[in-house]
PDB file of C-alpha atoms in Angstrom:
ATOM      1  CA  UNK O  14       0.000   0.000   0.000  1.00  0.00           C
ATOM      2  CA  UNK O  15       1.784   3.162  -1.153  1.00  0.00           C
ATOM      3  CA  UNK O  16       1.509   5.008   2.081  1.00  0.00           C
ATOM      4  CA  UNK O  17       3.610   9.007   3.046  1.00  0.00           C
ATOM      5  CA  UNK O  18       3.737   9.219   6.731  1.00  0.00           C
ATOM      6  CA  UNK O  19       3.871  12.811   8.765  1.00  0.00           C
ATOM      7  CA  UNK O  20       5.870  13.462  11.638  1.00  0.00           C
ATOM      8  CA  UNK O  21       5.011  15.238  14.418  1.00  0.00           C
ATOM      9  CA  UNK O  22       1.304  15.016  14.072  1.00  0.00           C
ATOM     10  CA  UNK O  23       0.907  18.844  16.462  1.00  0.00           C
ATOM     11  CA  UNK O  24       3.889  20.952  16.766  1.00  0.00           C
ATOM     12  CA  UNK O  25       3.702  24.132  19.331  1.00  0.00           C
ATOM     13  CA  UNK O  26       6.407  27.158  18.413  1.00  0.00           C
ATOM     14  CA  UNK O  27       7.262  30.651  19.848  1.00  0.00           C
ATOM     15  CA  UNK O  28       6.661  33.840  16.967  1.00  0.00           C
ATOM     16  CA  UNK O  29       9.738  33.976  15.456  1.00  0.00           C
ATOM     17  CA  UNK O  30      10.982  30.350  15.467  1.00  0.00           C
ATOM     18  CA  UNK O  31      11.371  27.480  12.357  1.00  0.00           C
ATOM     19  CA  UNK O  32       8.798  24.844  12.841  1.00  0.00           C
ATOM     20  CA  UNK O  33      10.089  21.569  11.008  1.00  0.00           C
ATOM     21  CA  UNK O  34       7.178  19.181   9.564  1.00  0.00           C
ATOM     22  CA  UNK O  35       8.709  16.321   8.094  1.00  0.00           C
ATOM     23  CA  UNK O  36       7.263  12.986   5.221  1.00  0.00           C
ATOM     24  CA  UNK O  37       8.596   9.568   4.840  1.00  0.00           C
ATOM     25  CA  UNK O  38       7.367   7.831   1.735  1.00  0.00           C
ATOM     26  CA  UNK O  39       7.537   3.997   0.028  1.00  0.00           C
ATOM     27  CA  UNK O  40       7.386   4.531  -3.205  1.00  0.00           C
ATOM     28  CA  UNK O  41      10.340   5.277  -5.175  1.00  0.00           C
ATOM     29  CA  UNK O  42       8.218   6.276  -8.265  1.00  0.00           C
ATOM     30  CA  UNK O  43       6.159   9.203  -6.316  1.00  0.00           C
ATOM     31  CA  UNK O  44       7.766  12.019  -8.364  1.00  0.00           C
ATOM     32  CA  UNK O  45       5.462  15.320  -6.776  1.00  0.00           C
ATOM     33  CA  UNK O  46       5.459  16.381  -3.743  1.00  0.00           C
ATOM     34  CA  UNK O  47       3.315  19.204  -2.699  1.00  0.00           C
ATOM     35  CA  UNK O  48       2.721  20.528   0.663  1.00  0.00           C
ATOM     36  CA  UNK O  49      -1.247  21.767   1.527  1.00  0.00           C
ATOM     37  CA  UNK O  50      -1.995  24.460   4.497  1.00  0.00           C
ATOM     38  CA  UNK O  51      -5.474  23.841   5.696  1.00  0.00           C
ATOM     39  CA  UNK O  52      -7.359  26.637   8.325  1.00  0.00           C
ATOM     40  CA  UNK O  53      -9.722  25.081  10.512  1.00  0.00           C
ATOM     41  CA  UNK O  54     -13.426  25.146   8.650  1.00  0.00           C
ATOM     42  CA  UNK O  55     -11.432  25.959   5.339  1.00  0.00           C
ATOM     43  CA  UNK O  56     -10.651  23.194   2.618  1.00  0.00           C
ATOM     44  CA  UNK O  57      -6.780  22.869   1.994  1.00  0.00           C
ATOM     45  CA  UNK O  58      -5.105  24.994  -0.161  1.00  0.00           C
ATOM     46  CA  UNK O  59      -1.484  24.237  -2.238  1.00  0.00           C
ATOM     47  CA  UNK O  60       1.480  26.027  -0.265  1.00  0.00           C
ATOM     48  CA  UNK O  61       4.525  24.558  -2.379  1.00  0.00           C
ATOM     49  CA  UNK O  62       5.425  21.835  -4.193  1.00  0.00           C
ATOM     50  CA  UNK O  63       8.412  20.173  -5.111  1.00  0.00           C
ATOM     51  CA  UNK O  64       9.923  17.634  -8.062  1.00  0.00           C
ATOM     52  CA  UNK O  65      12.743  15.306  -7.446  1.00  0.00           C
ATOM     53  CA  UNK O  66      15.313  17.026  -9.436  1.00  0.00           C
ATOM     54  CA  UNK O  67      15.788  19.853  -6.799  1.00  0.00           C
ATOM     55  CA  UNK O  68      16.550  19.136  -3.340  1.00  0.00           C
ATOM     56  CA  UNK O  69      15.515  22.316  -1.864  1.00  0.00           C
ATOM     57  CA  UNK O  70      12.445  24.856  -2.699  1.00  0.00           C
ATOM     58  CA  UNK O  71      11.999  28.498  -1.140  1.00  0.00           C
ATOM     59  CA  UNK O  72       8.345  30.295  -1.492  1.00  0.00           C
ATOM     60  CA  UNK O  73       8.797  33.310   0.837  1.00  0.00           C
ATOM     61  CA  UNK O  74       9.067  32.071   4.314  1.00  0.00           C
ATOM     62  CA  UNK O  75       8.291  28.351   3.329  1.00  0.00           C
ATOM     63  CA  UNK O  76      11.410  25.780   2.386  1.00  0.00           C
ATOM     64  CA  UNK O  77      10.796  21.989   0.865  1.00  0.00           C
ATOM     65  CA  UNK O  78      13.681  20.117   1.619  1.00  0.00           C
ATOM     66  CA  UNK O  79      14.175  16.866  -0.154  1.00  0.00           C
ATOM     67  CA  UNK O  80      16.451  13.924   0.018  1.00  0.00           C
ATOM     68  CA  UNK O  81      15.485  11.101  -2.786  1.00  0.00           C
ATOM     69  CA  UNK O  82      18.099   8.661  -0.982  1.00  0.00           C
ATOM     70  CA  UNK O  83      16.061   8.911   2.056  1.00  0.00           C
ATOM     71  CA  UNK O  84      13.025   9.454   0.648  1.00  0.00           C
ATOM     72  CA  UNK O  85      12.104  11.715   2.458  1.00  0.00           C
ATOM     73  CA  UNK O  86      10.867  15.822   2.482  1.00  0.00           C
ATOM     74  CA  UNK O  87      10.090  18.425   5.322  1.00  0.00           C
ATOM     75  CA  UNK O  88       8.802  21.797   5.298  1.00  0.00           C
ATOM     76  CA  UNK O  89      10.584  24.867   6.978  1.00  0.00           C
ATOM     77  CA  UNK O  90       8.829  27.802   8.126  1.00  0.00           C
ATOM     78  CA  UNK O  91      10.965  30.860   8.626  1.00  0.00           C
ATOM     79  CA  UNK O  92       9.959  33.228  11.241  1.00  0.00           C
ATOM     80  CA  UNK O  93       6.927  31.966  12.083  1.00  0.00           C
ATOM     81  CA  UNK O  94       4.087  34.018  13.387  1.00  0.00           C
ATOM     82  CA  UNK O  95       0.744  33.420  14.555  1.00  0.00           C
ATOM     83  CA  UNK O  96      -1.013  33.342  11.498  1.00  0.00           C
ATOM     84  CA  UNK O  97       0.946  30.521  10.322  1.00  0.00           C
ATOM     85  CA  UNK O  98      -1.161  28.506  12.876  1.00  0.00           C
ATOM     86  CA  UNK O  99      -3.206  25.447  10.839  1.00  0.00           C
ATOM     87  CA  UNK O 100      -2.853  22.156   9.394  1.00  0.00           C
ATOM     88  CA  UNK O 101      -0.350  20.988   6.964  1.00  0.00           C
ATOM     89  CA  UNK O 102      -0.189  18.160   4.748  1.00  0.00           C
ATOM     90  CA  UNK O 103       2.189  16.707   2.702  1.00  0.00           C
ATOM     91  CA  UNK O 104       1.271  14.574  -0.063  1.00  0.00           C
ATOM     92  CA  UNK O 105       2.862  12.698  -3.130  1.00  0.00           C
ATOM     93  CA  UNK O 106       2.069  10.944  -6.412  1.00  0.00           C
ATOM     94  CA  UNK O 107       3.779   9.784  -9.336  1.00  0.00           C
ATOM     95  CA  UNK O 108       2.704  11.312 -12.631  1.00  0.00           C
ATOM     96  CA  UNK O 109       4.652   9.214 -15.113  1.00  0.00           C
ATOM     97  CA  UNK O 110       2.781   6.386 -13.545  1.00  0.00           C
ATOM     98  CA  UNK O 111      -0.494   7.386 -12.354  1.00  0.00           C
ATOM     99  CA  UNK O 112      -0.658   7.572  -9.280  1.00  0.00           C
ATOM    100  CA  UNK O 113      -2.997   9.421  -7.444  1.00  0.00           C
ATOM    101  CA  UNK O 114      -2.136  12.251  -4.363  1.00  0.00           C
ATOM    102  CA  UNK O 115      -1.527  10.220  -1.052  1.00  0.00           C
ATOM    103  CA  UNK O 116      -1.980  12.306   2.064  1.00  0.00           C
ATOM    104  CA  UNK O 117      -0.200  12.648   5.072  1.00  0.00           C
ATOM    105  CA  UNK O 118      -1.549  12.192   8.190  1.00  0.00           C
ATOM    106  CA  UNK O 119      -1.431  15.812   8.565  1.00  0.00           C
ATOM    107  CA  UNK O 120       0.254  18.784  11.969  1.00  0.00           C
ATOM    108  CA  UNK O 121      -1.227  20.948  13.785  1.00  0.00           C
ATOM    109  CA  UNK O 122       0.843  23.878  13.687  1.00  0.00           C
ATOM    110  CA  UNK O 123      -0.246  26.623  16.578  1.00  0.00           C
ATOM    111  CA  UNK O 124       2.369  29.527  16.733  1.00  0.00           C
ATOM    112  CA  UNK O 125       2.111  31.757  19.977  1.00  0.00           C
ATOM    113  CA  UNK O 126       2.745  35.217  20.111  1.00  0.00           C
TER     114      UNK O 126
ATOM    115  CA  UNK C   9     -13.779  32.860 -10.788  1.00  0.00           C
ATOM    116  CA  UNK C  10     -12.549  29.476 -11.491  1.00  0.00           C
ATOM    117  CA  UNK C  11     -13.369  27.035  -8.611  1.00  0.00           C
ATOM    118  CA  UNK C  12     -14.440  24.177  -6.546  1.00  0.00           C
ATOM    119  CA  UNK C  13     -18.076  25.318  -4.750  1.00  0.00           C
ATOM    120  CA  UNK C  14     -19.674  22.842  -2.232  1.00  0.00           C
ATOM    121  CA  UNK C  15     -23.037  23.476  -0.970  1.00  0.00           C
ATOM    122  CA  UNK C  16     -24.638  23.590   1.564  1.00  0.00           C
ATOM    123  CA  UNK C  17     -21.431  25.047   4.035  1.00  0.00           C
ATOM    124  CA  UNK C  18     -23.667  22.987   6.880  1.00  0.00           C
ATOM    125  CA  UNK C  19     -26.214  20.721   6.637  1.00  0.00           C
ATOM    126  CA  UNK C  20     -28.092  18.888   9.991  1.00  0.00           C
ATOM    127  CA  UNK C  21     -29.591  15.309   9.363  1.00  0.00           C
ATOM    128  CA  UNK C  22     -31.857  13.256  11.264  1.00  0.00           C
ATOM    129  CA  UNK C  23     -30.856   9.536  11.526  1.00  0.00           C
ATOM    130  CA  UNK C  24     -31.964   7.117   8.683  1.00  0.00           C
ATOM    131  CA  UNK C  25     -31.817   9.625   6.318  1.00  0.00           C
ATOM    132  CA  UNK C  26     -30.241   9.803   3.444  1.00  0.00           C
ATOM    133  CA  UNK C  27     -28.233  13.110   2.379  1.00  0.00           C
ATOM    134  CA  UNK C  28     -26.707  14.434  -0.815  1.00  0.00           C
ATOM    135  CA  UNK C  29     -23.732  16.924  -0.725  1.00  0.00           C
ATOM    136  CA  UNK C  30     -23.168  18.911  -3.532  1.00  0.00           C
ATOM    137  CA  UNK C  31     -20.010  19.556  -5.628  1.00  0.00           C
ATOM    138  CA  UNK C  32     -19.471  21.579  -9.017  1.00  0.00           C
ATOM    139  CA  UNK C  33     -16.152  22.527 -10.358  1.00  0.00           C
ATOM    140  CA  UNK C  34     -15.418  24.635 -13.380  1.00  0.00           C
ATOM    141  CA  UNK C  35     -11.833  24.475 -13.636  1.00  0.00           C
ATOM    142  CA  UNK C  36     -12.178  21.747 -16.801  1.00  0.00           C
ATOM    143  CA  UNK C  37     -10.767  19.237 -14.424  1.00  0.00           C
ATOM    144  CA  UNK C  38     -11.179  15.243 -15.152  1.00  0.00           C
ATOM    145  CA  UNK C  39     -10.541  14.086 -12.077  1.00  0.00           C
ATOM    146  CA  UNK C  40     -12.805  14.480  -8.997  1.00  0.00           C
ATOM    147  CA  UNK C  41     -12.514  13.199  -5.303  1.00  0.00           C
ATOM    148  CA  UNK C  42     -14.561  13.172  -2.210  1.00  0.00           C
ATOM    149  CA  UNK C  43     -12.745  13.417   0.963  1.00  0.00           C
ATOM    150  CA  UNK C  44     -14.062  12.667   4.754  1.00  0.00           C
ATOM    151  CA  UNK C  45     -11.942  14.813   7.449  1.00  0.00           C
ATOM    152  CA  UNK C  46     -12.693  13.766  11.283  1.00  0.00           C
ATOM    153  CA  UNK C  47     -11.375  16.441  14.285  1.00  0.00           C
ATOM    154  CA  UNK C  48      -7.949  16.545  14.523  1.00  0.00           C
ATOM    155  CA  UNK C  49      -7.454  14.022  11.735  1.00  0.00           C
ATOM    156  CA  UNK C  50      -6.340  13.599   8.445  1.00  0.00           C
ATOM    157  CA  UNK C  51      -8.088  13.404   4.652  1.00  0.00           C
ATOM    158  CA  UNK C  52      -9.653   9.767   4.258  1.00  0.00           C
ATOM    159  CA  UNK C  53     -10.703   9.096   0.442  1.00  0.00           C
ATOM    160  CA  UNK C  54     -13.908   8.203  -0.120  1.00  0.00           C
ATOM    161  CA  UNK C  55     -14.970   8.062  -3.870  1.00  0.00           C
ATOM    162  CA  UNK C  56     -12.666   9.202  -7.126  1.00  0.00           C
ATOM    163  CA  UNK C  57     -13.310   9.968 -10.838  1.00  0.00           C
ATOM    164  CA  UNK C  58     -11.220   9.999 -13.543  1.00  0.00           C
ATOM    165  CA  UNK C  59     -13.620  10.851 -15.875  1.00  0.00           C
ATOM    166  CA  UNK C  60     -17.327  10.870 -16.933  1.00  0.00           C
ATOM    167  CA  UNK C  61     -19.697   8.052 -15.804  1.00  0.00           C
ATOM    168  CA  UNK C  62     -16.971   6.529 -13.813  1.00  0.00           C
ATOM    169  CA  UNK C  63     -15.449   6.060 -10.400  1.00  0.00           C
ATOM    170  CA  UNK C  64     -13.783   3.782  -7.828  1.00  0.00           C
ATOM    171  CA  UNK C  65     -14.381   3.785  -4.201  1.00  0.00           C
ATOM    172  CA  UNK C  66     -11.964   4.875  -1.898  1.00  0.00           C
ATOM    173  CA  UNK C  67     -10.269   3.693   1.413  1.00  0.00           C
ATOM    174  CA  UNK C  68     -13.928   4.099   3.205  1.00  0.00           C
ATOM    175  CA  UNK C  69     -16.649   3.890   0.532  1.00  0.00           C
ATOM    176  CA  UNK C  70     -18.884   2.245   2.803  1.00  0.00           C
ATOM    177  CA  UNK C  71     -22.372   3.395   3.236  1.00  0.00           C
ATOM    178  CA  UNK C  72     -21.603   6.417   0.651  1.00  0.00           C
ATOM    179  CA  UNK C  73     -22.549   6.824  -3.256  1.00  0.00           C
ATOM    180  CA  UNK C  74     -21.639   9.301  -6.112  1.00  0.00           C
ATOM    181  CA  UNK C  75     -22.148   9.719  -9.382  1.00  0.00           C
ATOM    182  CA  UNK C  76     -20.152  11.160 -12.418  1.00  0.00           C
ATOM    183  CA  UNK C  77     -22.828  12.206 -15.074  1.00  0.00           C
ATOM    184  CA  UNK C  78     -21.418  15.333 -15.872  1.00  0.00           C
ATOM    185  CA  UNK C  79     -17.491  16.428 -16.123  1.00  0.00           C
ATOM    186  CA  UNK C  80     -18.020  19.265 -13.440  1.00  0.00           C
ATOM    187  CA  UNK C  81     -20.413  17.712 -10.967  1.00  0.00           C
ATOM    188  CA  UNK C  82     -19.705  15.048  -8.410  1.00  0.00           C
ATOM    189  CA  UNK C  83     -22.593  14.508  -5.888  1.00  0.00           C
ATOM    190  CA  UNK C  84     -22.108  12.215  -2.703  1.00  0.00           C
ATOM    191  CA  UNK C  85     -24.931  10.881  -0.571  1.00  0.00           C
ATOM    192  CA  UNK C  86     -24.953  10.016   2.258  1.00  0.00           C
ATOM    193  CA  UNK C  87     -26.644   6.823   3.102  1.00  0.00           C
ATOM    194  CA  UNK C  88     -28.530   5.578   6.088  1.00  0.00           C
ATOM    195  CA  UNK C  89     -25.990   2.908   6.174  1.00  0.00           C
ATOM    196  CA  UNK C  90     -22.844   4.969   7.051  1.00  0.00           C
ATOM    197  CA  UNK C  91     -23.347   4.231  10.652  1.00  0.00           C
ATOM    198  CA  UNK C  92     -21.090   7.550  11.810  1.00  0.00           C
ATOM    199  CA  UNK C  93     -22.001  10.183   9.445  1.00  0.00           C
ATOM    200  CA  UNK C  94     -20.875  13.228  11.201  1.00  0.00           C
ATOM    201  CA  UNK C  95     -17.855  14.910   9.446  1.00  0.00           C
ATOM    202  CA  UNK C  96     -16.796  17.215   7.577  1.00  0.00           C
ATOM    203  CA  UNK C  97     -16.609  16.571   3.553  1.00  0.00           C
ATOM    204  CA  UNK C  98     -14.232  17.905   1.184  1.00  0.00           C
ATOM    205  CA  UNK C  99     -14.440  17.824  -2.539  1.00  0.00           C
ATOM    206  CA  UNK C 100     -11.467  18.545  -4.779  1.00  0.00           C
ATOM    207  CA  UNK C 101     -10.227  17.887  -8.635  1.00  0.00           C
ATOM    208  CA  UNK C 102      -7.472  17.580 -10.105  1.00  0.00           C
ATOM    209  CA  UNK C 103      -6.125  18.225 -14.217  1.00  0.00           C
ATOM    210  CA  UNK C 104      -5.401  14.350 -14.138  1.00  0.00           C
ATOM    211  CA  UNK C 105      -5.149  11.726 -11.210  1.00  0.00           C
ATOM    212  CA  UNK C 106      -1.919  13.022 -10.038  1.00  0.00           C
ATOM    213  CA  UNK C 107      -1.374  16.200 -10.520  1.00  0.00           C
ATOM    214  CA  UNK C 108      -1.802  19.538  -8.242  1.00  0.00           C
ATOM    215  CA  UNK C 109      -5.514  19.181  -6.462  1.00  0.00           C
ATOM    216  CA  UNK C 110      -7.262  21.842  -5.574  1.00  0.00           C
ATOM    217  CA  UNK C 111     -10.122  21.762  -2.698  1.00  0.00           C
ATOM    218  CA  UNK C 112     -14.061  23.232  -2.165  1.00  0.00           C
ATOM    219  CA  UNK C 113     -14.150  24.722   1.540  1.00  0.00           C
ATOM    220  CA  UNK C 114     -16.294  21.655   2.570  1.00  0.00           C
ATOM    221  CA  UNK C 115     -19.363  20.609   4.411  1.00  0.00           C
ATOM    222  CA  UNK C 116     -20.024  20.134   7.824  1.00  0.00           C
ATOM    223  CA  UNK C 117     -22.468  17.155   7.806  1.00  0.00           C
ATOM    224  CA  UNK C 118     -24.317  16.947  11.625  1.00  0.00           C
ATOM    225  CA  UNK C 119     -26.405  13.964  12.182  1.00  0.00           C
ATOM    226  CA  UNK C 120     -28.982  15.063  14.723  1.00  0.00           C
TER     227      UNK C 120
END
């Protein structure tokens, strides 16, 4: 079962700091990785995405890291502030093969002032 | 605007009732998905499309049904056989099956 797990599932940070959300996946084909912010009662929204011909992304204060040996990606979030506060979810799929998005499990990001 | 709209935003319903949640899109989009989101938890697939007048159930299908008669509409009801209906439901599409999806801003089904 092609599976991308999510580590840590909440995550509490001071304004100002770099919360780290990290994604272990399976499948070596999975070739798109995007990252989704979600604010409670809201559907989730694209933040950034990555392909596995870069190892790192920047999108303002958001960074995709990525390491295909590990198979693995996290998302950075530089100087953090309150509104950052929601859920995030990475996902993955493989295009060349057809695979659909598979979700993390998704954090819970709350930032305090 | 180009978009995903889900309607009603909240919708009560009494037990042994069946429901249907609404979903248009009008991005062009072939691919379709309905999504069930629990507090605190993640995005469980339901039902998918790929394209017109078909679709393949999900991780929890059970007591739920859709249809695909039209490229920009994707209904789900609710049955009186999902035995924990309260949630909140997310529809989004996608260009193709794995590319970039985008999301409606759900329904909060209550089963009173």
């Amino acid at each position: 079962q092609q599976q991308v797990k999510q580590s840590p599932q909440s995550l509490i940070v001071q304004k100002g700091g770099i919360p780290i959300i990290n994604c272990a996946y399976e499948n070596t084909a999975f070739d798109y990785f995007p990252w989704y912010q979600q604010f409670p009662g809201k559907g989730p929204a694209l933040l950034i995405a990555i392909r596995p011909d870069v190892s790192e992304k920047k999108e303002g204060r958001f960074t995709i890291s990525f390491n295909k040996s590990a198979k693995q990606f996290s998302l950075h979030i530089m100087d953090s502030q309150p509104g950052d506060s929601a859920t995030y979810f990475c996902a993955a799929s493989s295009v060349g093969a057809g695979n659909m998005l598979t979700f993390g499990g998704g954090t819970r990001l709350m930032v305090k002032p | 605007d180009g978009g995903i709209t889900q309607s009603p935003k909240y919708l009560f319903r009494k037990e042994g009732q069946n429901v249907t949640l609404s979903c248009e899109q009008n991005l062009n989009h072939d691919a379709m998905y309905w999504y069930r989101q629990d507090p605190g938890q993640g995005l469980r697939l339901i039902y998918y499309s790929q394209i017109v007048n078909d679709f393949q159930k999900g991780d929890i299908a059970e007591g739920y049904s859709v249809s695909r008669e039209k490229k920009e509409s994707f209904p789900l009801t609710v049955t009186s056989a999902q035995k924990n209906p309260t949630a909140f439901y997310l529809c989004a599409s996608s260009r193709t099956m794995n590319t970039e999806a985008f999301f409606g801003q759900g329904t909060r089904l209550t089963v009173v």
